[in-house]
PDB file of C-alpha atoms in Angstrom:
ATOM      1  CA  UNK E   1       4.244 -19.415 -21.466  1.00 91.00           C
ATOM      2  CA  UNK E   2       6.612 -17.662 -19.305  1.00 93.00           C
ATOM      3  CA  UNK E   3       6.074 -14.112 -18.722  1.00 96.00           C
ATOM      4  CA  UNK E   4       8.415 -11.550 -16.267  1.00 97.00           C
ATOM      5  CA  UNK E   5       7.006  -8.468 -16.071  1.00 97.00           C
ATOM      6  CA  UNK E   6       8.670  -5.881 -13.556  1.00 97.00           C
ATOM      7  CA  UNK E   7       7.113  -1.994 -12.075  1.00 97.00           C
ATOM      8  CA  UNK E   8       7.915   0.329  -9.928  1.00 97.00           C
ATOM      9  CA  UNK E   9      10.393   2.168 -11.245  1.00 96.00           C
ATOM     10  CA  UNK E  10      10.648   5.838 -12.092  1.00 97.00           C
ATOM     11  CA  UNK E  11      11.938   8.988 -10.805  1.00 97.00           C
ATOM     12  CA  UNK E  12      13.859   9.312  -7.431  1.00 97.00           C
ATOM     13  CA  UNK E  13      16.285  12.100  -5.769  1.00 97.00           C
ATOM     14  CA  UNK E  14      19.247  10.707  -4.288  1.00 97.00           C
ATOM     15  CA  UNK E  15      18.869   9.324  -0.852  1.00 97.00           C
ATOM     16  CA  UNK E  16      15.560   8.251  -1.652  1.00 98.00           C
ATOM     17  CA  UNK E  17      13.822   4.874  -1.637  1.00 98.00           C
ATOM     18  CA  UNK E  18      11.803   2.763  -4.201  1.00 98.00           C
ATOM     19  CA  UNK E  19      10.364  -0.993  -4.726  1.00 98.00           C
ATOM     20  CA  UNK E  20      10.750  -2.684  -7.776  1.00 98.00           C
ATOM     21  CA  UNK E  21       8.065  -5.649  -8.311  1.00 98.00           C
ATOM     22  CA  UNK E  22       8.916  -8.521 -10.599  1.00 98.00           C
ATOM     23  CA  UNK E  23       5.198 -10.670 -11.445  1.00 97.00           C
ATOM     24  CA  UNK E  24       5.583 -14.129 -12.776  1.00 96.00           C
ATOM     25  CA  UNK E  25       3.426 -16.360 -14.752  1.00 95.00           C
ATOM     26  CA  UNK E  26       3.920 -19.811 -16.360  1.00 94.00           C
ATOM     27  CA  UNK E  27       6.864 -20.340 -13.589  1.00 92.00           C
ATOM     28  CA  UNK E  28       6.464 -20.582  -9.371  1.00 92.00           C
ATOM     29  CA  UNK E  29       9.477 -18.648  -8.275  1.00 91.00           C
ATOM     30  CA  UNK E  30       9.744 -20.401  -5.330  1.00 90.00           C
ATOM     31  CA  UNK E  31      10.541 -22.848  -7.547  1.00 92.00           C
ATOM     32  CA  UNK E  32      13.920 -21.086  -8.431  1.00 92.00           C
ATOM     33  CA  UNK E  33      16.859 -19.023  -7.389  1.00 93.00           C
ATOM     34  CA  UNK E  34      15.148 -15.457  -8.412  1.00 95.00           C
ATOM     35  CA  UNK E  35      17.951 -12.636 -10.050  1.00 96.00           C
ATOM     36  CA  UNK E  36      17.739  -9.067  -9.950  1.00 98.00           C
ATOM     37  CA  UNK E  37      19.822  -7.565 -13.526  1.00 98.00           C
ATOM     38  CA  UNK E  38      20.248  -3.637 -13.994  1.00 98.00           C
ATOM     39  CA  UNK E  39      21.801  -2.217 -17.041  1.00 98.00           C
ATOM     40  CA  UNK E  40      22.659   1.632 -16.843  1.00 98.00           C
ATOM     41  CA  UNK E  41      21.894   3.554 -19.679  1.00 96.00           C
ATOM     42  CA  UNK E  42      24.788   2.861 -22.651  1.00 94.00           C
ATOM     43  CA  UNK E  43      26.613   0.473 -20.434  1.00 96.00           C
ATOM     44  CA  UNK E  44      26.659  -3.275 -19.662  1.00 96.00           C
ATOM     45  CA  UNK E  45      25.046  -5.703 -17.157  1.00 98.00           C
ATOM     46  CA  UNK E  46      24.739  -5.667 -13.538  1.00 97.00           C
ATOM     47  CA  UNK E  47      24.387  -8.549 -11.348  1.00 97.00           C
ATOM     48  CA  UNK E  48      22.656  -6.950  -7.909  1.00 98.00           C
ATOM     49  CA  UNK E  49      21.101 -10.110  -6.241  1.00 97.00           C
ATOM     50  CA  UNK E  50      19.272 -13.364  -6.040  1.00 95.00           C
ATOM     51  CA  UNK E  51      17.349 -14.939  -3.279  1.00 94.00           C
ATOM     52  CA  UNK E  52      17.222 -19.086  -3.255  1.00 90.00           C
ATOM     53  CA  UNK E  53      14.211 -20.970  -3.724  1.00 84.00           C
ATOM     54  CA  UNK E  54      13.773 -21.132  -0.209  1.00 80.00           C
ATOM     55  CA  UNK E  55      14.088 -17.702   0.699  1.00 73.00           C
ATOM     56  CA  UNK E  56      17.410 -18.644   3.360  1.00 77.00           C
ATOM     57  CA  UNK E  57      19.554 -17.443   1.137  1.00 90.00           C
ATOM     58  CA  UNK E  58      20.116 -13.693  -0.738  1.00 94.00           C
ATOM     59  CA  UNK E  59      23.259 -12.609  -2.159  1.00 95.00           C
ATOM     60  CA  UNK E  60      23.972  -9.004  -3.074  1.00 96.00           C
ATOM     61  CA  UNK E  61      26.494  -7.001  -5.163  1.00 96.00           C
ATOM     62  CA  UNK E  62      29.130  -5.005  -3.278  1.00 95.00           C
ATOM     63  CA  UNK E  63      27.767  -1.772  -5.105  1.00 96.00           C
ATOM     64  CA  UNK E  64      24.241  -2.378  -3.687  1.00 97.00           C
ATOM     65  CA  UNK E  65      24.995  -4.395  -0.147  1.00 97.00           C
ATOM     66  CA  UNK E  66      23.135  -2.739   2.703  1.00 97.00           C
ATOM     67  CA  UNK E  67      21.263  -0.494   0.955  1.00 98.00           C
ATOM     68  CA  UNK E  68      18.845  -3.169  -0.917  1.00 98.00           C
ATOM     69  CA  UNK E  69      17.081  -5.619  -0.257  1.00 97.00           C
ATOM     70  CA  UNK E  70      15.556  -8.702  -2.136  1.00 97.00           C
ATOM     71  CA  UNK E  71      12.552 -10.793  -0.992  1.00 94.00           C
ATOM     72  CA  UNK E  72       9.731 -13.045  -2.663  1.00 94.00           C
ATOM     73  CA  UNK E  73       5.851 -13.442  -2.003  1.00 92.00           C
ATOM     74  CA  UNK E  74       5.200 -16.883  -2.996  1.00 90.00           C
ATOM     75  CA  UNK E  75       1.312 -16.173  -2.435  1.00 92.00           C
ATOM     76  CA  UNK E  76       1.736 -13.689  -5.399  1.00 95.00           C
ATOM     77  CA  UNK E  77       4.185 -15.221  -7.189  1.00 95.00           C
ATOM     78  CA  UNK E  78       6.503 -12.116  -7.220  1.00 96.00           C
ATOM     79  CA  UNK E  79       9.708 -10.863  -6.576  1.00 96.00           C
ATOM     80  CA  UNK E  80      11.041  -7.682  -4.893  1.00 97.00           C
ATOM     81  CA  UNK E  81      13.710  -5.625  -4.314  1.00 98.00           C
ATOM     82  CA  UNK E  82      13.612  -3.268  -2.079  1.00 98.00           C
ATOM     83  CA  UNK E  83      16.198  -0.242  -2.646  1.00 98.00           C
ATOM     84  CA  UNK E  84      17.132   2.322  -0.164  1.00 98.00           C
ATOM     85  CA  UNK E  85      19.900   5.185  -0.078  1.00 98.00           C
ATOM     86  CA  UNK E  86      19.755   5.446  -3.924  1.00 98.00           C
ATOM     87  CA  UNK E  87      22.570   7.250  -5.755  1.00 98.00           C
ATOM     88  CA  UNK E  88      22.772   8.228  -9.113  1.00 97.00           C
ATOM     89  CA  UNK E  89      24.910   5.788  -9.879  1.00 97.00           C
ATOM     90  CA  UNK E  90      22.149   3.230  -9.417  1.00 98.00           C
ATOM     91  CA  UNK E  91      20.324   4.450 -12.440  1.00 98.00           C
ATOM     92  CA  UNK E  92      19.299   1.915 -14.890  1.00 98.00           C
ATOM     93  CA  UNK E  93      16.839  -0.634 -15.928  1.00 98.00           C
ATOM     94  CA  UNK E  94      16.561  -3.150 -13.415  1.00 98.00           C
ATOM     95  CA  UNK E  95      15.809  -6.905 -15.402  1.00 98.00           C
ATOM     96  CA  UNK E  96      14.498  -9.529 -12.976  1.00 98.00           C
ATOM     97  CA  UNK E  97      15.791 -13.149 -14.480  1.00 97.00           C
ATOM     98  CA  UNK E  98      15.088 -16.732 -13.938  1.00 95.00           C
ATOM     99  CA  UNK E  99      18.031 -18.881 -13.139  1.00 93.00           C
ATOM    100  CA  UNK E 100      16.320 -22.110 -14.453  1.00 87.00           C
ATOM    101  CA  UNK E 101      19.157 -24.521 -12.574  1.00 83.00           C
ATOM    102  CA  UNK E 102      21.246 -24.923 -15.918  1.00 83.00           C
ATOM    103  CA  UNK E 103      24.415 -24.093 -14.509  1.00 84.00           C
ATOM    104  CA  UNK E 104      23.398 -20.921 -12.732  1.00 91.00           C
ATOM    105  CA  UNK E 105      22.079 -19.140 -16.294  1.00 94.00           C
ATOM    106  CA  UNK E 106      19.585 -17.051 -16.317  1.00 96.00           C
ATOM    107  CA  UNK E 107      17.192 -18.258 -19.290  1.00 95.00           C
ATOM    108  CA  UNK E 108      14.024 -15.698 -18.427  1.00 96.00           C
ATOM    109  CA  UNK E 109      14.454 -12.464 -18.337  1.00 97.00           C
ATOM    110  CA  UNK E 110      11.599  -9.711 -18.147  1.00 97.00           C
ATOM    111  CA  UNK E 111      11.670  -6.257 -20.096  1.00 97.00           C
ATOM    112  CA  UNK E 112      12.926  -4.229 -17.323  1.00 97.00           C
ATOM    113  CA  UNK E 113      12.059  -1.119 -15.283  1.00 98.00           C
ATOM    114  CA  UNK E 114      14.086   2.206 -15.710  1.00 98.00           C
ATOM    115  CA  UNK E 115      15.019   3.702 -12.158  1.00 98.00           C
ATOM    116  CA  UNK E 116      16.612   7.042 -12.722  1.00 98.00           C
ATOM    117  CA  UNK E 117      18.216   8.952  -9.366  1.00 98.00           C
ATOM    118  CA  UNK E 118      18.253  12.127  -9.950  1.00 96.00           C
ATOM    119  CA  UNK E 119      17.697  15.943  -8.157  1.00 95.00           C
TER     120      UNK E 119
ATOM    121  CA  UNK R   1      35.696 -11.637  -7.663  1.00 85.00           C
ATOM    122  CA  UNK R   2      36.215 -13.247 -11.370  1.00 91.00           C
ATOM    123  CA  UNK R   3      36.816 -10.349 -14.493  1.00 95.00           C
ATOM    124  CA  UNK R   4      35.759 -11.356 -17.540  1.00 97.00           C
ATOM    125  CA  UNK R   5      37.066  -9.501 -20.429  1.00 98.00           C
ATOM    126  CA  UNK R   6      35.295  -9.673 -24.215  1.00 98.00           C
ATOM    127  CA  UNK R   7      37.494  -8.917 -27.236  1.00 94.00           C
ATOM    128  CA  UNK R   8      36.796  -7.303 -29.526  1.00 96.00           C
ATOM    129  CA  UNK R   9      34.674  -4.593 -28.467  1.00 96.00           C
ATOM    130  CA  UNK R  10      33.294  -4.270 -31.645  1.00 97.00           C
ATOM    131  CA  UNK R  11      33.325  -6.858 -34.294  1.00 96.00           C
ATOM    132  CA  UNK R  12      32.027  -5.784 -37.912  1.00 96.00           C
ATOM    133  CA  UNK R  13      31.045  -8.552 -40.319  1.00 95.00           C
ATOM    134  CA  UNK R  14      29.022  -8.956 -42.875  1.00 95.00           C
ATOM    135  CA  UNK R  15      25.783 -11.447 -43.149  1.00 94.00           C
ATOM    136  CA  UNK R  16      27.082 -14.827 -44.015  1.00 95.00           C
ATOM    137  CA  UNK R  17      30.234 -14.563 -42.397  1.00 96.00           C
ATOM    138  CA  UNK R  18      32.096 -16.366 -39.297  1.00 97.00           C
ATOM    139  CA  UNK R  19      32.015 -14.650 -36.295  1.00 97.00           C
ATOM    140  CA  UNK R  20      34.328 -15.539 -33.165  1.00 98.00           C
ATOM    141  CA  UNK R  21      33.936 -13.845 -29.910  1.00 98.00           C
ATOM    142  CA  UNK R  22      36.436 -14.194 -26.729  1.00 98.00           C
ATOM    143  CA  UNK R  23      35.688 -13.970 -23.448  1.00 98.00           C
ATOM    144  CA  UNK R  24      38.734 -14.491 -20.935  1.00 97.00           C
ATOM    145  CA  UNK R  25      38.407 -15.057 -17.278  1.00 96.00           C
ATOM    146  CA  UNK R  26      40.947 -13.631 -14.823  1.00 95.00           C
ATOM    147  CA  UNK R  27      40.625 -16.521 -13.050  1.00 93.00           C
ATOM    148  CA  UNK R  28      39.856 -20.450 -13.563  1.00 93.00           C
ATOM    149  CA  UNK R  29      35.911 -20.181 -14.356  1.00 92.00           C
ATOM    150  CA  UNK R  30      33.870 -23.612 -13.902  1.00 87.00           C
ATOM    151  CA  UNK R  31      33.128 -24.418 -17.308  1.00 82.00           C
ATOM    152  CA  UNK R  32      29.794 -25.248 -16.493  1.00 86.00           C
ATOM    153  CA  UNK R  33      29.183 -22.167 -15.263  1.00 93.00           C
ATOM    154  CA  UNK R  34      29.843 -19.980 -18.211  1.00 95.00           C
ATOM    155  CA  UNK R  35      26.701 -18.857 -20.183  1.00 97.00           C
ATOM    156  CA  UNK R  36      26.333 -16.653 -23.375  1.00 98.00           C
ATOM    157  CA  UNK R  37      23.564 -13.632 -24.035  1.00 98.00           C
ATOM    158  CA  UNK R  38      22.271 -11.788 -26.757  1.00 98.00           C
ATOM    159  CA  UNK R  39      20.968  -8.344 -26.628  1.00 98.00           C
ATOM    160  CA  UNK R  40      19.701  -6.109 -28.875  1.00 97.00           C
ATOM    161  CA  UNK R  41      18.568  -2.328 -28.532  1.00 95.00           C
ATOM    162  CA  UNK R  42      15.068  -1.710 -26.097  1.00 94.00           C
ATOM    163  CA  UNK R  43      15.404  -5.781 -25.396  1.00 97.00           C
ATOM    164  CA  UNK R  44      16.209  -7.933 -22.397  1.00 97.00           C
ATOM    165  CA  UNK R  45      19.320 -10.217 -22.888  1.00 98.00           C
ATOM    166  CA  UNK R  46      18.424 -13.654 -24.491  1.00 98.00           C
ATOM    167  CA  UNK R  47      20.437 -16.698 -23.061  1.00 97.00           C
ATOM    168  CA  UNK R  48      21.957 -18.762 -25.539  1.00 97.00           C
ATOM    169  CA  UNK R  49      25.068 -20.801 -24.467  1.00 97.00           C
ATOM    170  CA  UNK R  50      25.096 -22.414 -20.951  1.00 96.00           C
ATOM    171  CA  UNK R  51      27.653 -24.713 -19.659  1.00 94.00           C
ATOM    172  CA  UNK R  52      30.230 -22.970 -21.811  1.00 94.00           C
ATOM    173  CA  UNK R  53      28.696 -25.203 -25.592  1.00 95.00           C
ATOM    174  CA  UNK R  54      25.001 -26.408 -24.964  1.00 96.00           C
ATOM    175  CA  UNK R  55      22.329 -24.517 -26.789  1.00 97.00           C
ATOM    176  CA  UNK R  56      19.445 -23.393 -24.938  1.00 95.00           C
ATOM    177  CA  UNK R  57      16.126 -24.067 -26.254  1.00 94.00           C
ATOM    178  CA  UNK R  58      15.289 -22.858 -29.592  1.00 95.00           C
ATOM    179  CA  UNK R  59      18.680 -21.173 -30.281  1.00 97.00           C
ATOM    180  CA  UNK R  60      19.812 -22.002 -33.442  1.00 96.00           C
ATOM    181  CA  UNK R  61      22.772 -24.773 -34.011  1.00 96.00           C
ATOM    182  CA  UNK R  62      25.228 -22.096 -36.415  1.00 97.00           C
ATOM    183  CA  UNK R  63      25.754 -20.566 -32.471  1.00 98.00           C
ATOM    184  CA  UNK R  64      28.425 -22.622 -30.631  1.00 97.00           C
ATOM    185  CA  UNK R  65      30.871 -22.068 -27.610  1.00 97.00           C
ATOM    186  CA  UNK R  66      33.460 -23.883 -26.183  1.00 96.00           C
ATOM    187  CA  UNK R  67      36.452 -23.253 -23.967  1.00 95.00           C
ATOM    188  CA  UNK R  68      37.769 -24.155 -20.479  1.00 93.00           C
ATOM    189  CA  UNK R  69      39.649 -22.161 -17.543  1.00 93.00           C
ATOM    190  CA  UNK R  70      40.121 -18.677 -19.030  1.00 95.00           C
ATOM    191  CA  UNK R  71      39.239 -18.553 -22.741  1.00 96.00           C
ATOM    192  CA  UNK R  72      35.966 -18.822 -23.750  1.00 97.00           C
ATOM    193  CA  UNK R  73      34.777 -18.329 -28.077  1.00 98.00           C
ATOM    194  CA  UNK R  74      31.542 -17.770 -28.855  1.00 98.00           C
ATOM    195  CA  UNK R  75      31.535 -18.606 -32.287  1.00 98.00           C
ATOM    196  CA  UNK R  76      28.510 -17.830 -34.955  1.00 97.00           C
ATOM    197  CA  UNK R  77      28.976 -19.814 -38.268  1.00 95.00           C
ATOM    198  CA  UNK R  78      27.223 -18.218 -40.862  1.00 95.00           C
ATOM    199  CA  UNK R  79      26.019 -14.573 -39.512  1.00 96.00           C
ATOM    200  CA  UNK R  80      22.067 -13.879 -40.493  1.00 96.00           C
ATOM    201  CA  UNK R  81      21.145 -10.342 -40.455  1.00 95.00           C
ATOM    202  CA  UNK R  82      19.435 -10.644 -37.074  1.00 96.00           C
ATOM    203  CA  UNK R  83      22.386 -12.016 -34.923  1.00 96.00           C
ATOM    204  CA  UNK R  84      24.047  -8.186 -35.461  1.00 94.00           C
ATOM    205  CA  UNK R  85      23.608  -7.524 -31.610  1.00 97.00           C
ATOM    206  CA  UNK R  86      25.492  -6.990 -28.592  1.00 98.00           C
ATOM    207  CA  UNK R  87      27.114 -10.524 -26.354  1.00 98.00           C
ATOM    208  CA  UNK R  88      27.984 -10.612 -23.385  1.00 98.00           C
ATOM    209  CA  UNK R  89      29.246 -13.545 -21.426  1.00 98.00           C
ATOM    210  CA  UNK R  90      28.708 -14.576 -17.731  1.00 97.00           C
ATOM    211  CA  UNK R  91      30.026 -16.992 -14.907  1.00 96.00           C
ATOM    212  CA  UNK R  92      28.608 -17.981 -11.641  1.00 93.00           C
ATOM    213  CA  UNK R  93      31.429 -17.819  -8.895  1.00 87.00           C
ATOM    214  CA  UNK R  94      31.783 -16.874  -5.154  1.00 83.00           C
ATOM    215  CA  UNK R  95      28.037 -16.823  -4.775  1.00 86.00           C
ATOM    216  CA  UNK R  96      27.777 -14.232  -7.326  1.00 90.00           C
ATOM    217  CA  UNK R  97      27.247 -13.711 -11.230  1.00 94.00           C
ATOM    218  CA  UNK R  98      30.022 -11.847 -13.385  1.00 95.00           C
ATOM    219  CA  UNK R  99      29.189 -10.768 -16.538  1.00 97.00           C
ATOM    220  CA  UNK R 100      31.944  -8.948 -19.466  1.00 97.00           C
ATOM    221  CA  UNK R 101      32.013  -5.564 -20.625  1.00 97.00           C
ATOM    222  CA  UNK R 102      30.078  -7.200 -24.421  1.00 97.00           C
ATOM    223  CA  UNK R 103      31.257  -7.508 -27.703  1.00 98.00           C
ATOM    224  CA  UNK R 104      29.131  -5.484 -30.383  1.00 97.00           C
ATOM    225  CA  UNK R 105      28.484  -7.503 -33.774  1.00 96.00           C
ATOM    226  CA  UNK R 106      27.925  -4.624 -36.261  1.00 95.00           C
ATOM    227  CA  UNK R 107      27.130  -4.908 -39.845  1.00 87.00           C
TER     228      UNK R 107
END
């Protein structure tokens, strides 16, 4: 059974930093191009980045380029992203998602982890 | 960057009816590439639809999609009460994911 389960979120003033973990089980995400989804509160969803299944290559959103950062640890079967400079505007639940090679869907999702930047 | 636009924004139906859902692309969208979600409140999104009309696994066959280039449907034949949700559609393009603004199927 696949399982996604994400931490690390919570409370953050502006300018601040936080890492969001992502835990797998019943899937190798070295296996897969790895997704990072957030959803602010009310609105829609986010695409902030992926990272291939051989770590050489990590795409990022505009909103979130240079100021996050997306990496794997194959050893624990995780996923990361590393956010720096945060704004309010990046406050939302932050989905990590399984694109499972069926023209780049993403068919695993966990239940999210709510970041909220605020003073 | 590809903008996909959802229509209507909120679609209100009744349990046993059709339901059709757009999704245009400003752009010429790989029809392979276009996928389908369901959401509902306190959930994560729930793929349905990939390649713009194959079913993912265990999704029902009254949900369908087709389309090509810009105009996507998402079409659900005979609504059950637990498809009353929020859809959104995605494509994969220029090394990143797009997805729309949603549609919201209300009762």
């Amino acid at each position: 059974q696949v399982q996604l389960v994400e931490s690390g979120g919570g409370l953050v003033k502006p300018g601040g930093s936080l890492r969001l973990s992502c835990a797998a089980s019943g899937l190798t995400v070295s296996d897969y191009y790895m997704n990072w989804i957030r959803q602010a509160p009310g609105k829609g969803l986010e695409w902030v980045s992926h990272i291939s299944s051989s770590s050489s290559d990590t795409k990022y959103a505009d909103s979130v380029k240079g100021r996050f950062t997306i990496s794997r640890d194959n050893a624990k079967n995780s996923l990361y992203l590393q956010m720096n400079s945060l704004r309010a505007e990046d406050t939302a639940v932050y989905f990590c998602a399984r694109d499972g090679g069926s023209g780049w869907s993403l068919d695993y999702w966990g239940q999210g982890t709510l970041v909220t930047v605020s003073s | 960057e590809i903008v996909l636009t959802q229509s209507p924004g909120t679609l209100s139906l009744s349990p046993g009816e059709r339901a059709t859902l757009s999704c245009r692309a400003s752009q010429s969208v790989i029809r392979s590439y276009l996928a389908w979600y369901q959401q509902k409140p306190g959930q994560a999104p729930r793929l349905l639809i990939y390649g713009a009309s194959s079913r993912a696994t265990g999704i029902p066959d009254r949900f369908s999609g087709s389309g090509s280039g810009t105009d996507f449907t998402l079409t659900i034949s005979r609504l059950e009460p637990e498809d009353f949700a929020v859809y959104y559609c995605q494509q994969y393009g220029g090394s990143s994911y797009t997805f729309g603004q949603g549609t919201k199927l209300e009762i």
